[in-house]
Coordinates of C-alpha atoms in Angstrom, one line a residue:
M6 CA -112.1 -166.2 -6.2
A7 CA -112.0 -164.0 -3.2
E8 CA -108.8 -165.7 -2.0
N9 CA -107.1 -165.2 -5.3
R10 CA -108.0 -161.5 -5.4
E11 CA -106.6 -161.1 -1.9
T12 CA -103.4 -162.9 -2.8
G13 CA -102.9 -160.6 -5.8
V14 CA -103.3 -157.5 -3.7
K15 CA -100.8 -158.8 -1.2
N16 CA -98.3 -159.4 -4.0
V17 CA -98.7 -155.9 -5.4
I18 CA -98.1 -154.4 -2.0
I19 CA -95.0 -156.5 -1.4
N20 CA -93.6 -155.5 -4.8
N21 CA -94.2 -151.8 -4.1
L22 CA -92.5 -152.1 -0.7
V23 CA -89.5 -153.9 -2.3
S24 CA -89.2 -151.2 -4.9
A25 CA -89.4 -148.5 -2.3
A26 CA -86.8 -150.1 -0.2
S27 CA -84.6 -150.5 -3.3
Y28 CA -85.1 -146.8 -4.1
V29 CA -84.2 -145.8 -0.6
Q30 CA -81.0 -147.9 -0.8
T31 CA -79.8 -146.1 -4.0
L32 CA -80.1 -142.6 -2.5
R33 CA -76.7 -141.1 -1.7
R34 CA -76.0 -138.1 0.5
C35 CA -73.3 -135.6 -0.5
Y36 CA -71.5 -132.9 1.5
C37 CA -72.5 -129.6 0.2
E38 CA -71.3 -126.1 0.6
G39 CA -72.5 -123.3 -1.6
H40 CA -74.5 -125.5 -3.9
C41 CA -77.1 -127.1 -1.5
P42 CA -80.5 -127.6 -3.2
N43 CA -83.7 -126.0 -1.8
E44 CA -81.5 -123.6 0.2
M45 CA -80.5 -126.3 2.6
I46 CA -77.9 -125.1 5.1
N47 CA -77.2 -128.3 7.0
G48 CA -74.3 -129.3 4.6
T49 CA -76.1 -132.3 3.2
C50 CA -77.8 -132.9 -0.2
E51 CA -79.2 -136.1 -1.7
I52 CA -78.6 -137.4 -5.2
K53 CA -80.9 -139.8 -7.1
P54 CA -79.6 -142.6 -9.2
G55 CA -77.4 -141.1 -12.0
G56 CA -76.5 -138.1 -9.8
Q57 CA -72.9 -137.2 -8.7
C58 CA -71.3 -135.7 -5.6
F59 CA -68.6 -133.2 -6.6
T60 CA -65.8 -131.1 -5.2
A61 CA -64.6 -128.1 -7.3
I62 CA -61.6 -125.8 -6.9
E63 CA -61.6 -122.4 -8.7
E64 CA -58.8 -119.9 -9.1
D65 CA -59.6 -116.2 -8.4
W66 CA -57.6 -112.9 -8.2
D67 CA -57.3 -111.0 -4.9
R68 CA -56.9 -107.3 -5.8
E69 CA -55.9 -106.3 -2.3
T70 CA -53.0 -108.8 -1.9
G71 CA -52.2 -108.9 -5.6
T72 CA -52.1 -112.8 -5.6
F73 CA -54.2 -115.7 -6.7
V74 CA -56.5 -117.4 -4.2
Y75 CA -58.3 -120.7 -4.6
D76 CA -62.0 -121.3 -3.5
T77 CA -63.3 -124.9 -2.8
T78 CA -66.9 -125.7 -3.2
Y79 CA -68.9 -129.0 -2.5
G80 CA -72.3 -130.1 -3.8
C81 CA -74.6 -132.4 -5.8
F82 CA -75.1 -132.8 -9.5
P83 CA -78.6 -134.2 -10.0
A84 CA -79.1 -136.8 -12.7
D85 CA -81.5 -134.6 -14.7
E86 CA -78.8 -131.9 -15.0
R87 CA -76.5 -134.2 -16.8
G88 CA -73.9 -133.6 -14.1
F89 CA -71.8 -136.6 -15.3
L90 CA -70.8 -134.5 -18.3
Q91 CA -69.1 -132.0 -16.1
C92 CA -67.4 -134.8 -14.2
K93 CA -65.7 -136.3 -17.2
G94 CA -62.6 -134.1 -16.9
R95 CA -60.6 -132.8 -14.0
I96 CA -60.1 -129.5 -15.8
V97 CA -63.3 -127.7 -16.9
P98 CA -63.0 -126.8 -20.6
H99 CA -63.2 -123.1 -21.6
Q100 CA -62.9 -122.1 -17.9
R101 CA -59.5 -120.8 -16.8
G102 CA -58.3 -122.0 -13.4
K103 CA -61.1 -124.4 -12.5
S104 CA -61.0 -128.2 -11.7
I105 CA -63.8 -130.6 -10.7
E106 CA -63.8 -134.2 -9.4
C107 CA -67.0 -136.3 -8.8
C108 CA -68.0 -139.6 -7.0
D109 CA -71.1 -141.6 -6.0
G110 CA -69.6 -144.6 -4.1
Y111 CA -70.7 -143.8 -0.6
D112 CA -72.2 -141.0 1.5
F113 CA -70.2 -137.8 1.7
C114 CA -67.6 -139.3 -0.6
N115 CA -66.9 -135.8 -2.1
K116 CA -65.6 -134.5 1.2
D117 CA -62.4 -136.4 0.8
L118 CA -61.8 -135.4 -2.9
R119 CA -58.9 -133.1 -3.7
P120 CA -59.1 -131.8 -7.3
H121 CA -55.7 -130.9 -8.8
I122 CA -55.0 -127.4 -10.1
E123 CA -51.7 -125.8 -10.9
E124 CA -51.0 -122.8 -8.8
R125 CA -49.5 -119.7 -10.3
T126 CA -46.9 -117.4 -8.7
T127 CA -47.3 -114.5 -11.2
T128 CA -48.7 -111.3 -9.9
V129 CA -50.6 -110.5 -13.1
S130 CA -54.3 -111.3 -13.1
P131 CA -55.5 -113.1 -16.1
S132 CA -58.9 -111.5 -15.6
V133 CA -57.6 -108.0 -15.8
L134 CA -57.4 -108.0 -19.6
E135 CA -60.9 -109.6 -19.8
E136 CA -62.2 -106.9 -17.5
G137 CA -60.6 -104.1 -19.6
E138 CA -58.4 -102.8 -16.8
N139 CA -55.2 -103.4 -18.9
I140 CA -56.2 -101.1 -21.7
P141 CA -54.2 -98.1 -20.4
Y142 CA -51.1 -100.2 -20.4
I143 CA -51.7 -101.4 -23.9
V144 CA -52.3 -97.9 -25.1
L145 CA -49.0 -96.7 -23.4
L146 CA -47.0 -99.6 -24.9
A147 CA -48.4 -98.8 -28.4
S148 CA -47.7 -95.1 -28.0
V149 CA -44.1 -95.7 -27.0
T150 CA -43.6 -98.1 -29.9
L151 CA -45.1 -95.6 -32.3
C152 CA -42.9 -92.8 -30.9
I153 CA -39.7 -94.9 -31.2
T154 CA -40.6 -95.9 -34.8
V155 CA -41.4 -92.3 -35.8
F156 CA -38.1 -91.1 -34.1
L157 CA -36.0 -93.6 -36.0
L158 CA -37.7 -92.7 -39.3
V159 CA -37.0 -89.0 -38.6
I160 CA -33.3 -89.8 -37.9
A161 CA -33.0 -91.8 -41.1
C162 CA -34.6 -89.0 -43.1
V163 CA -32.4 -86.4 -41.6
Y164 CA -29.3 -88.5 -42.2
L165 CA -30.2 -89.2 -45.9
R166 CA -31.0 -85.5 -46.4
Y167 CA -27.7 -84.5 -44.8
R168 CA -25.8 -86.9 -47.0
K169 CA -27.5 -85.6 -50.1
K170 CA -26.7 -82.0 -49.1
E171 CA -23.1 -83.0 -48.4
D172 CA -22.7 -84.6 -51.8
H173 CA -24.3 -81.5 -53.5
R174 CA -22.0 -79.2 -51.5
K175 CA -19.0 -81.2 -52.6
Q176 CA -20.0 -81.1 -56.2
Q177 CA -20.7 -77.3 -56.0
Y178 CA -17.3 -76.8 -54.4
Y179 CA -15.7 -78.8 -57.1
N180 CA -17.7 -77.3 -60.0
K181 CA -16.7 -73.7 -59.3
H182 CA -13.1 -74.3 -60.3
Y183 CA -13.5 -74.9 -64.0
P184 CA -16.6 -74.3 -66.2
P185 CA -16.9 -77.1 -68.8
H186 CA -17.5 -74.8 -71.7
R187 CA -14.9 -73.8 -74.3
Y188 CA -12.9 -77.0 -73.8
P189 CA -12.8 -80.1 -76.0
N190 CA -14.8 -83.1 -74.9
V191 CA -12.8 -86.3 -74.3
E192 CA -15.3 -88.3 -76.4
M193 CA -14.8 -86.0 -79.3
L194 CA -11.1 -86.8 -79.4
P195 CA -10.9 -90.6 -79.1
N196 CA -7.2 -90.7 -80.0
A197 CA -6.0 -87.9 -77.8
T198 CA -3.6 -88.6 -74.9
L199 CA -3.4 -87.2 -71.5
S200 CA -0.5 -85.0 -72.4
N201 CA -2.5 -83.6 -75.4
F202 CA -5.4 -82.6 -73.1
I203 CA -3.1 -81.0 -70.6
E204 CA -1.3 -79.0 -73.3
Q205 CA -4.5 -77.9 -74.9
T206 CA -6.6 -77.1 -71.8
S207 CA -4.3 -76.3 -68.9
G208 CA -2.7 -73.0 -70.0
S209 CA -3.2 -71.7 -66.5
G210 CA -1.1 -74.5 -65.2
S211 CA -3.9 -75.6 -62.9
G212 CA -5.1 -78.9 -64.5
L213 CA -7.7 -80.2 -66.9
P214 CA -11.2 -78.7 -67.0
L215 CA -13.9 -80.3 -64.9
L216 CA -15.8 -82.0 -67.8
V217 CA -12.6 -83.7 -69.0
Q218 CA -11.6 -84.7 -65.4
R219 CA -15.0 -86.4 -64.8
T220 CA -14.9 -88.2 -68.1
I221 CA -11.4 -89.5 -67.5
A222 CA -12.3 -90.6 -64.0
K223 CA -15.3 -92.6 -65.3
Q224 CA -13.1 -94.4 -67.9
M225 CA -10.4 -95.5 -65.5
E226 CA -9.6 -99.2 -65.5
M227 CA -8.2 -100.2 -62.1
V228 CA -5.3 -102.7 -62.3
R229 CA -3.9 -103.4 -58.8
S230 CA -3.2 -101.8 -55.4
I231 CA 0.3 -100.4 -55.2
G232 CA 0.3 -98.8 -51.8
K233 CA -1.7 -97.7 -48.7
G234 CA -1.1 -94.7 -46.5
R235 CA -2.6 -92.6 -43.8
Y236 CA -5.1 -91.0 -46.0
G237 CA -6.1 -93.7 -48.5
E238 CA -5.0 -96.4 -50.9
V239 CA -3.2 -95.9 -54.2
W240 CA -4.0 -98.0 -57.2
L241 CA -2.3 -98.4 -60.6
A242 CA -4.9 -97.8 -63.3
K243 CA -5.1 -97.4 -67.0
W244 CA -6.8 -94.8 -69.2
R245 CA -6.7 -95.6 -72.9
G246 CA -3.6 -97.7 -72.3
E247 CA -1.8 -95.0 -70.3
R248 CA -0.7 -95.8 -66.8
V249 CA -1.9 -93.5 -64.1
A250 CA -2.0 -93.5 -60.3
V251 CA -5.4 -93.3 -58.5
K252 CA -5.5 -92.4 -54.9
I253 CA -8.7 -93.4 -53.2
F254 CA -9.2 -91.5 -50.0
F255 CA -10.8 -93.0 -46.9
T256 CA -14.2 -91.6 -46.1
T257 CA -12.8 -90.2 -42.9
E258 CA -10.2 -88.1 -44.9
E259 CA -12.7 -86.0 -46.8
Q260 CA -10.9 -82.8 -45.7
S261 CA -7.6 -84.1 -47.0
W262 CA -9.1 -84.8 -50.4
F263 CA -10.6 -81.3 -50.6
R264 CA -7.2 -79.7 -49.6
E265 CA -5.1 -81.8 -52.0
T266 CA -7.5 -81.2 -54.9
E267 CA -7.5 -77.5 -54.2
I268 CA -3.7 -77.3 -54.0
Y269 CA -3.2 -79.3 -57.2
Q270 CA -5.7 -77.0 -59.1
T271 CA -4.0 -73.8 -57.9
V272 CA -3.2 -71.5 -60.8
L273 CA 0.4 -72.1 -62.1
M274 CA 0.8 -75.1 -59.8
R275 CA 2.0 -77.4 -62.5
H276 CA 5.8 -78.0 -62.4
E277 CA 8.1 -80.7 -63.5
N278 CA 9.1 -81.4 -59.9
I279 CA 5.5 -81.5 -58.6
L280 CA 3.5 -84.6 -59.1
G281 CA 1.4 -84.2 -62.2
F282 CA -2.2 -83.8 -61.5
I283 CA -4.7 -85.3 -64.0
A284 CA -8.2 -85.4 -62.5
A285 CA -10.3 -85.5 -59.3
D286 CA -13.8 -86.8 -58.9
I287 CA -16.4 -87.7 -56.3
K288 CA -18.5 -90.8 -56.8
G289 CA -21.2 -91.6 -54.4
T290 CA -24.8 -92.0 -53.3
G291 CA -26.6 -91.0 -50.2
S292 CA -25.0 -93.9 -48.3
W293 CA -21.4 -93.8 -49.4
T294 CA -18.9 -91.5 -51.1
Q295 CA -15.7 -92.4 -53.0
M296 CA -13.2 -89.6 -53.4
L297 CA -10.6 -90.1 -56.2
L298 CA -7.4 -88.2 -57.1
I299 CA -5.8 -89.2 -60.4
T300 CA -2.1 -88.3 -61.0
D301 CA 0.9 -89.3 -63.1
Y302 CA 2.3 -92.8 -62.3
H303 CA 5.9 -93.3 -61.5
E304 CA 7.0 -96.9 -61.4
H305 CA 9.9 -96.4 -59.0
G306 CA 7.5 -95.4 -56.3
S307 CA 8.5 -93.2 -53.3
L308 CA 12.0 -92.1 -52.5
Y309 CA 11.6 -94.1 -49.3
D310 CA 11.1 -97.3 -51.3
Y311 CA 13.7 -96.5 -53.9
L312 CA 16.5 -95.9 -51.4
Q313 CA 16.0 -99.2 -49.7
N314 CA 16.7 -101.0 -53.0
H315 CA 19.1 -98.7 -54.8
V316 CA 22.4 -97.1 -54.0
L317 CA 23.3 -93.7 -55.5
D318 CA 26.3 -92.2 -57.1
P319 CA 27.3 -88.6 -56.5
S320 CA 25.7 -87.6 -59.9
S321 CA 22.3 -89.2 -59.3
L322 CA 22.4 -87.8 -55.7
L323 CA 22.9 -84.3 -57.0
V324 CA 20.1 -84.7 -59.5
M325 CA 17.6 -85.9 -56.9
S326 CA 18.6 -83.2 -54.4
F327 CA 18.4 -80.5 -56.9
T328 CA 15.0 -81.5 -58.3
I329 CA 13.5 -81.8 -54.8
A330 CA 14.8 -78.4 -53.9
S331 CA 13.4 -77.1 -57.2
G332 CA 10.0 -78.4 -56.5
L333 CA 10.0 -77.1 -53.0
S334 CA 11.2 -73.7 -54.2
H335 CA 8.3 -73.6 -56.7
L336 CA 5.8 -74.4 -53.9
H337 CA 7.2 -71.7 -51.5
T338 CA 7.5 -69.0 -54.2
E339 CA 4.6 -66.6 -54.8
I340 CA 4.1 -65.6 -58.4
F341 CA 2.6 -62.2 -58.9
G342 CA 0.3 -61.3 -61.8
T343 CA -3.3 -61.4 -62.9
K344 CA -3.3 -65.1 -62.7
G345 CA -0.6 -65.4 -60.0
K346 CA 0.3 -68.3 -57.8
P347 CA 0.1 -68.0 -54.0
S348 CA 2.9 -69.2 -51.8
I349 CA 2.3 -72.8 -50.5
A350 CA 3.9 -74.7 -47.6
H351 CA 3.8 -78.5 -47.8
R352 CA 4.0 -79.2 -44.0
D353 CA 4.6 -83.0 -44.5
I354 CA 7.9 -83.3 -46.3
K355 CA 9.4 -86.8 -46.0
S356 CA 10.9 -89.5 -48.2
K357 CA 7.5 -91.2 -48.5
N358 CA 5.9 -88.1 -50.0
I359 CA 8.6 -87.7 -52.7
L360 CA 8.4 -89.9 -55.8
V361 CA 11.2 -90.9 -58.1
K362 CA 10.7 -90.5 -61.9
R363 CA 12.1 -92.9 -64.5
N364 CA 14.9 -90.4 -65.4
G365 CA 16.1 -90.2 -61.8
E366 CA 14.5 -86.8 -61.0
C367 CA 12.1 -86.4 -58.1
V368 CA 8.6 -84.9 -57.7
I369 CA 6.8 -83.8 -54.5
A370 CA 3.4 -85.3 -53.8
D371 CA 0.7 -85.5 -51.0
F372 CA -0.6 -82.0 -50.3
G373 CA -3.3 -83.0 -47.8
L374 CA -1.8 -80.8 -45.1
S375 CA -0.6 -77.9 -47.3
V376 CA -1.6 -74.3 -46.7
K377 CA -1.7 -71.3 -49.0
Y378 CA -0.7 -67.8 -48.2
L379 CA -2.6 -65.0 -49.9
S380 CA -0.4 -61.9 -49.7
D381 CA -3.1 -59.4 -51.0
T382 CA -5.3 -60.2 -48.0
N383 CA -2.6 -61.4 -45.7
E384 CA -4.6 -64.6 -45.0
I385 CA -3.3 -68.1 -44.3
D386 CA -5.7 -71.0 -43.9
V387 CA -4.1 -73.0 -41.1
P388 CA -6.1 -75.6 -39.1
P389 CA -6.2 -75.1 -35.3
N390 CA -3.8 -78.0 -34.6
E391 CA -0.3 -76.5 -34.9
R392 CA 1.3 -80.0 -34.9
S393 CA 1.1 -81.1 -38.5
G394 CA 3.0 -83.7 -40.5
T395 CA 4.9 -86.8 -39.5
K396 CA 6.4 -86.8 -36.0
R397 CA 9.8 -88.1 -37.0
Y398 CA 10.2 -85.2 -39.5
M399 CA 8.7 -82.4 -37.3
S400 CA 10.8 -79.4 -36.7
P401 CA 11.8 -78.3 -33.1
E402 CA 9.3 -75.4 -33.1
V403 CA 6.5 -77.7 -34.2
L404 CA 7.3 -80.3 -31.5
D405 CA 7.5 -77.8 -28.6
R406 CA 4.6 -75.7 -30.0
S407 CA 6.6 -72.5 -30.2
I408 CA 5.8 -72.1 -33.9
N409 CA 3.7 -69.0 -34.8
I410 CA 1.1 -70.7 -37.1
N411 CA -0.2 -67.3 -38.2
H412 CA 3.2 -66.4 -39.7
F413 CA 3.6 -68.1 -43.1
D414 CA 7.4 -68.1 -43.2
A415 CA 7.4 -70.3 -40.1
H416 CA 5.7 -73.1 -42.1
K417 CA 8.2 -72.7 -44.9
M418 CA 11.1 -73.0 -42.5
A419 CA 9.5 -76.1 -41.0
D420 CA 9.5 -77.6 -44.5
M421 CA 13.3 -76.8 -44.8
Y422 CA 14.0 -78.7 -41.5
S423 CA 12.2 -81.8 -42.9
F424 CA 14.0 -81.4 -46.3
G425 CA 17.4 -81.5 -44.4
L426 CA 16.5 -84.9 -43.0
V427 CA 15.5 -86.2 -46.4
L428 CA 19.0 -85.1 -47.8
W429 CA 20.6 -87.0 -45.0
E430 CA 18.6 -90.2 -46.0
M431 CA 19.8 -89.9 -49.6
C432 CA 23.4 -89.1 -48.7
R433 CA 23.7 -92.3 -46.6
R434 CA 23.0 -94.3 -49.8
C435 CA 25.6 -92.5 -51.9
M436 CA 28.7 -94.6 -52.7
T437 CA 32.2 -93.3 -51.9
G438 CA 35.7 -94.7 -52.3
D439 CA 38.3 -95.0 -55.1
K440 CA 38.7 -98.7 -55.6
I441 CA 35.9 -100.1 -53.5
K442 CA 32.6 -98.2 -53.6
T443 CA 30.6 -98.4 -50.4
A444 CA 27.4 -97.0 -49.1
D445 CA 25.6 -97.2 -45.8
D446 CA 22.4 -99.2 -45.2
Y447 CA 19.2 -97.3 -45.5
V448 CA 17.7 -96.0 -42.3
V449 CA 15.2 -93.3 -41.3
P450 CA 16.3 -90.2 -39.4
Y451 CA 16.8 -90.7 -35.7
Y452 CA 16.6 -94.5 -36.2
N453 CA 19.1 -95.0 -33.3
C454 CA 17.3 -92.5 -30.9
V455 CA 13.6 -93.3 -31.0
P456 CA 11.3 -96.3 -31.6
N457 CA 9.9 -97.2 -35.0
D458 CA 6.7 -95.3 -34.2
P459 CA 7.9 -92.5 -31.9
S460 CA 5.6 -90.4 -29.8
F461 CA 5.6 -86.6 -29.6
E462 CA 7.4 -86.9 -26.3
D463 CA 10.1 -89.1 -27.8
M464 CA 10.8 -86.7 -30.6
L465 CA 10.6 -83.7 -28.3
H466 CA 13.1 -85.1 -25.9
V467 CA 15.6 -86.0 -28.7
V468 CA 15.3 -83.0 -30.9
C469 CA 14.5 -80.1 -28.5
V470 CA 15.9 -81.2 -25.1
K471 CA 19.0 -83.1 -26.2
K472 CA 19.2 -81.2 -29.5
I473 CA 20.4 -84.3 -31.3
R474 CA 20.7 -84.4 -35.1
P475 CA 21.6 -87.2 -37.5
Q476 CA 25.3 -88.1 -37.5
I477 CA 27.5 -86.9 -40.4
P478 CA 29.9 -89.8 -41.5
L479 CA 33.5 -88.9 -42.1
R480 CA 33.5 -90.5 -45.5
W481 CA 31.3 -87.7 -46.8
E482 CA 34.3 -85.4 -46.6
T483 CA 36.0 -87.2 -49.5
E484 CA 33.3 -86.4 -52.1
D485 CA 32.4 -82.8 -53.2
V486 CA 28.6 -83.5 -53.6
L487 CA 28.4 -85.1 -50.2
Q488 CA 30.5 -82.5 -48.6
T489 CA 28.3 -79.7 -50.0
L490 CA 25.0 -81.5 -49.1
S491 CA 26.2 -82.2 -45.5
K492 CA 26.7 -78.4 -45.0
I493 CA 23.3 -77.7 -46.5
M494 CA 21.4 -80.2 -44.4
Q495 CA 23.1 -78.9 -41.2
E496 CA 21.9 -75.4 -42.0
C497 CA 18.5 -76.7 -42.8
W498 CA 17.9 -78.5 -39.5
H499 CA 19.3 -75.7 -37.3
S500 CA 17.4 -75.1 -34.1
N501 CA 16.8 -71.5 -35.0
P502 CA 14.3 -71.3 -37.9
A503 CA 15.6 -67.9 -39.0
V504 CA 19.1 -69.4 -39.7
R505 CA 17.8 -72.1 -42.0
L506 CA 18.4 -71.9 -45.8
T507 CA 15.4 -71.2 -48.1
A508 CA 14.5 -73.6 -50.8
L509 CA 15.5 -71.1 -53.5
R510 CA 19.0 -70.7 -51.8
V511 CA 19.5 -74.5 -51.8
K512 CA 18.4 -74.7 -55.4
K513 CA 20.9 -72.1 -56.5
T514 CA 23.7 -73.6 -54.5
L515 CA 23.1 -77.1 -56.0
S516 CA 22.8 -75.6 -59.5
K517 CA 26.2 -73.9 -59.1
L518 CA 27.7 -77.1 -57.8
D519 CA 26.4 -79.0 -60.9
T520 CA 28.0 -76.3 -63.1
D521 CA 31.3 -76.5 -61.3
I522 CA 31.4 -80.3 -61.5
T523 CA 30.6 -80.2 -65.2
S524 CA 33.3 -77.6 -65.9
K525 CA 35.8 -79.8 -64.1
I526 CA 34.9 -82.8 -66.2
V527 CA 35.2 -80.8 -69.4

């Protein structure tokens, strides 16, 4: 019994010694730095079974250098701290810029570990926002954005208000010409024609009343575009089946619309050789404005177009010349009286601004550059730019800037110079000859001296320096009408404005010529 008890004690002791040895064998030593347990400073820590040695790299911001720095720490994760959970991933979740690697294979195994972390080159600290140091920058950015937004809103409001005031100003300017009362309404006379309205309501010779004009403008049916010029586009339109011409001005030519509308609505302006004015209207909102000018429609178009496709005989040439002179004379003449008409200078006479009627007569159109002279106040509303009109048709004094723009007769004489060139264009297309009738091809004045689109310098050199004028063909001497017109045009384009004929003088001369020709026939 005693021997058995002794043997059992020995076995227990042996088993304990084996277990102790086994326990000692499972202990591992780790290299530590910054995480040594029990404040050990010898750089060694021990892990029990289930523990882990680790190496960690953590990103930090250096305020002095303005760059990222990386700190490496070594240590032990005891088993009771569940350290293996932290060793499952190389990148620590929810922690910016930190990486851990673990091991337990041999002593100091963590000293050789090199956890991977992506280095940054930016100079912006990710911790600045978290620490609240970026708040001033956010406030500044928000303030600038707010200021820019408010500024743009103010600009938009100012622009819309400006457009609204401009539209109101245009309407006020337009409304003052004719009050709508005392005139028949278009809707009340459904069968009336434009000529009926003009006869009933334009006793002053200045056009239809405002209410009628606006109603007509709203009822226009646009058909097709028939031309495009410097100031706008011209459309053929219909009103109650009647054909009319509608000139739609470009938005940049607002001043031309105002001037032309004002000239057409001048008292006693209506004349058989002035393009018949029907209505003017402004359509628009705060963002766009459409300016319309409605006039009589003439299917032959401009004199410029007509001469390219038609030749003239002496009789038709005389009619055209006389009617142009008649219209120009009416423009230039001041009519005195309670409702008198001021003297008007066109300032852009050319074949493109003269239209041909169905009966062969002509009418003057396009008054966007015209000026009026008020004799009672001695006022003339001339824009500051003394060079007006089309360069090819400009008089010498306009080209060399010697014209006195404050002297109204100077503008009328400039019109007569341009009228002389128009006469030359028409005379070239007039047939002459006994057995074989011939006419020259249509060309514009100075076609052989300057380019198609001449500059001021080109025209100045030809007209003022060289004093060149269009050539007078010898064949004109064989026809009375051409012979008379050749003398008239040469006096009209004389270099000295004071020598030039007046429109009234030309009109009387051509009237007498027509009488003489008629008497010879009879």
